[in-house]
mmCIF file of C-alpha atoms and ligand atoms in Angstrom:
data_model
loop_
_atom_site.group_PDB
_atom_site.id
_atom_site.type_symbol
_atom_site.label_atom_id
_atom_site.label_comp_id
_atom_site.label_asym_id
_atom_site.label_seq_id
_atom_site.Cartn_x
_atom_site.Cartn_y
_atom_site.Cartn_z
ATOM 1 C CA UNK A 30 102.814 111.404 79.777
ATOM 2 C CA UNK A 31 106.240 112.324 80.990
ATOM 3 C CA UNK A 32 107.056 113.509 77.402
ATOM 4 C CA UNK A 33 103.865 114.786 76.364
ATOM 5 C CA UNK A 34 102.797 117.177 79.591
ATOM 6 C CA UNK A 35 106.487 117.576 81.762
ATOM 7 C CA UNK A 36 108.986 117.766 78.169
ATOM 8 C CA UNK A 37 110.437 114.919 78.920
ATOM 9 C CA UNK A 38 111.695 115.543 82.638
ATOM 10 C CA UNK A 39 110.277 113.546 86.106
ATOM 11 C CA UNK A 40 108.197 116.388 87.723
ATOM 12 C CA UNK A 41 109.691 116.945 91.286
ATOM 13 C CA UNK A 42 106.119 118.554 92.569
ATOM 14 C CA UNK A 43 104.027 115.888 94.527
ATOM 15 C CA UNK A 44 100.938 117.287 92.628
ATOM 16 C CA UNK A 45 102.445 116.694 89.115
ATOM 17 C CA UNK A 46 103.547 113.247 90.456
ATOM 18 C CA UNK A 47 100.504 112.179 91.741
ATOM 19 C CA UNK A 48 99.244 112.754 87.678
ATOM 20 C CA UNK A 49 100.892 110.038 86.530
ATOM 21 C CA UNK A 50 99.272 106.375 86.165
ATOM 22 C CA UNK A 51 100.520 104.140 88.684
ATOM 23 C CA UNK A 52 101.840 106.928 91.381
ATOM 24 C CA UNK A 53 100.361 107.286 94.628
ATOM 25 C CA UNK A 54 101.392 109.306 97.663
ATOM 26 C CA UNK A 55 104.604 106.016 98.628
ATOM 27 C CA UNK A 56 106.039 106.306 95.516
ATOM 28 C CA UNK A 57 105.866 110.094 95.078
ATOM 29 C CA UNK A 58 107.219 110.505 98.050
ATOM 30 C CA UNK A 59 110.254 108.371 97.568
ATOM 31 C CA UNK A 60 110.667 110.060 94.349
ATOM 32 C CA UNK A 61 110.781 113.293 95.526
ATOM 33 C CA UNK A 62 112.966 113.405 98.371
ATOM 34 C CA UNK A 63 114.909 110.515 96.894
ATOM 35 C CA UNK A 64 115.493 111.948 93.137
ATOM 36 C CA UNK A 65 114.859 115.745 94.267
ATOM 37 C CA UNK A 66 116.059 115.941 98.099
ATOM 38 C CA UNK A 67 112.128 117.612 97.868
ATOM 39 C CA UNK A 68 110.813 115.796 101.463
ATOM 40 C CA UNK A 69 107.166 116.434 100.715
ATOM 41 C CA UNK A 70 105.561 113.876 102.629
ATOM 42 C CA UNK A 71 105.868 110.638 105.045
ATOM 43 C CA UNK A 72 106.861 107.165 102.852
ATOM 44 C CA UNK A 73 104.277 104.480 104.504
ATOM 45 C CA UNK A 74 105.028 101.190 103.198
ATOM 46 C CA UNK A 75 104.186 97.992 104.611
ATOM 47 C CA UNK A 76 106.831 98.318 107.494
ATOM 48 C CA UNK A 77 105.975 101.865 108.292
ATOM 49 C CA UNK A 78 101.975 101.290 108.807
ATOM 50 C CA UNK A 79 103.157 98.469 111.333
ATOM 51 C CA UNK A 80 105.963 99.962 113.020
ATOM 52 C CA UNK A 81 104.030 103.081 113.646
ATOM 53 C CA UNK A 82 101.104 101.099 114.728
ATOM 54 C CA UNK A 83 103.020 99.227 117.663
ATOM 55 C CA UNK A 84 104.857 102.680 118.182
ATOM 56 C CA UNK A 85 101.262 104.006 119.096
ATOM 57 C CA UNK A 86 102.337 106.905 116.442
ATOM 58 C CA UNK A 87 98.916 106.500 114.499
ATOM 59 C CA UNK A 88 96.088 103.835 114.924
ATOM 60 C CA UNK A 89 95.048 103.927 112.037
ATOM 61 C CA UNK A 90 95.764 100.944 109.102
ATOM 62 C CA UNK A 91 94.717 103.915 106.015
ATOM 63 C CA UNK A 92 98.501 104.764 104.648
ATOM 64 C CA UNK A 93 97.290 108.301 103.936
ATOM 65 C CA UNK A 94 95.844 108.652 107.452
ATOM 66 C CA UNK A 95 98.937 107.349 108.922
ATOM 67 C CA UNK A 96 101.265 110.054 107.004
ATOM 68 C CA UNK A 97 98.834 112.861 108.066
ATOM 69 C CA UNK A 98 99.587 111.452 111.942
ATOM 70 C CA UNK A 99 103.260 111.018 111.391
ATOM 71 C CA UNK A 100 103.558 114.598 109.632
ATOM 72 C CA UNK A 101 101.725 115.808 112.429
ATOM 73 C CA UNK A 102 104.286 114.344 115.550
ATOM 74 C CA UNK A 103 107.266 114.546 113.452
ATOM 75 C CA UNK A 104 109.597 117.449 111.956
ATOM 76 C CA UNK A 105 109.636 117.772 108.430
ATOM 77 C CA UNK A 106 113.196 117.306 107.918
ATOM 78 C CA UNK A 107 113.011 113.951 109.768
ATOM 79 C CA UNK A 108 109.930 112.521 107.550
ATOM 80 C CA UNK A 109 112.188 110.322 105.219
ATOM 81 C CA UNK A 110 114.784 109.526 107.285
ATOM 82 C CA UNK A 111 112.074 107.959 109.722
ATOM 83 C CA UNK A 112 110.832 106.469 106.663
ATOM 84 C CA UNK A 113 114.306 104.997 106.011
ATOM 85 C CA UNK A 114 114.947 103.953 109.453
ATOM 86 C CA UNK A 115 111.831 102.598 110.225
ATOM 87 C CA UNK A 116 111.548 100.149 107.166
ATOM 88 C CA UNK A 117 115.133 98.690 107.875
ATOM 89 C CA UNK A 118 114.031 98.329 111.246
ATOM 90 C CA UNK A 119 110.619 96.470 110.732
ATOM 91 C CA UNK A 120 112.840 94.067 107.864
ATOM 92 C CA UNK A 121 115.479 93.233 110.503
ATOM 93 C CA UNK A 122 113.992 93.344 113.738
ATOM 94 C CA UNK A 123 110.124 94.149 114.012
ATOM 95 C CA UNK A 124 109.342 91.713 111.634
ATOM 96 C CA UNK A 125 105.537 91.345 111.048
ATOM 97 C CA UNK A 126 105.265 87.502 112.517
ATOM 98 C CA UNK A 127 107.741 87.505 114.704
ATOM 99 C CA UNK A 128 109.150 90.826 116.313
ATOM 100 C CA UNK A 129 112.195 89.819 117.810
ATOM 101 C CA UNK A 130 111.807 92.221 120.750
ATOM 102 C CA UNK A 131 114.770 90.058 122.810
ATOM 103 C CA UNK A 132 116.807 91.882 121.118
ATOM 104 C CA UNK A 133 115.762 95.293 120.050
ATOM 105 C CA UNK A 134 117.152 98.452 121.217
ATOM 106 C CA UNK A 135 113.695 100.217 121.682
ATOM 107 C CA UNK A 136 112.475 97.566 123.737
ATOM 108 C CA UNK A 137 112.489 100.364 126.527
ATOM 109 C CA UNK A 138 110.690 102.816 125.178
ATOM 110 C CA UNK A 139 108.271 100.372 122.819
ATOM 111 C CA UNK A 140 104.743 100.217 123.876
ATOM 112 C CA UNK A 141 104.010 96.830 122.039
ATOM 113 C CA UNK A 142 107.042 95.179 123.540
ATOM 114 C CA UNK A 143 105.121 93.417 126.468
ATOM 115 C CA UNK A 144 102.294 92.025 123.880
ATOM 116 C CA UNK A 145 105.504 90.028 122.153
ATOM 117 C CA UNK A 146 108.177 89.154 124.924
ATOM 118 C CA UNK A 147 107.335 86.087 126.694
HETATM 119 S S1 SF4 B 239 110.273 96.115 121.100
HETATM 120 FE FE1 SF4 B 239 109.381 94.553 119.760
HETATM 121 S S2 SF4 B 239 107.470 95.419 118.965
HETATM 122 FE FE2 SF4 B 239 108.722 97.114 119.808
HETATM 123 S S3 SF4 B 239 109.920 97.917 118.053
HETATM 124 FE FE3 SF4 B 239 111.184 96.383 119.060
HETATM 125 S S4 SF4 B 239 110.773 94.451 117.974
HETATM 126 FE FE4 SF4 B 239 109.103 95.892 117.493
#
């Protein structure tokens, strides 16, 4: 498809992405501002939904309702660094099981902190 309808180059346009087989909204977005430096959307992988679910940024568990909330609170230049950021931090720290809240730096300001510390 790539070489039949875009000669042969990745399309940079979220809308052409979103064409091909196999590309939703994550991977277009990664793609874009990743390949492009085109930051078209919110990435919401697995550590995004969660992290922005105990960060009370969304409450939803829909990945394309969760990047409408977090496009809505956040500026658009910042959409995929928080992606960035937040995925490192929910492999290191905010793990899904175990959130290891003893020692994370937004234990201040995190409104799921008191549901894990003991
Ligand atoms: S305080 Fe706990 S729940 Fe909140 S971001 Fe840190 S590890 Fe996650």
């Amino acid at each position: 498809m790539i070489m039949r309808d875009f000669g042969g180059e990745v399309p940079s346009e979220m809308e052409q992405l979103l064409k091909l087989p196999g590309v939703a909204r994550k991977t277009a977005n990664v793609v874009s501002a990743h390949a492009f430096g085109n930051i078209q959307g919110v990435t919401v992988d697995t550590h995004v939904k969660r992290l922005s679910n105990r960060w009370k940024l969304t409450k939803s568990d829909n990945p394309i309702q969760i990047e409408r909330d977090l496009m809505a609170l956040l500026p658009q230049p910042e959409w995929e660094k928080y992606s960035i950021r937040t995925i490192y931090h929910g492999r290191a720290v905010c793990k899904a099981r175990k959130p290891q809240c003893d020692v994370c730096q937004l234990v201040q300001f995190c409104p799921s902190a008191k549901e894990y510390l003991n």
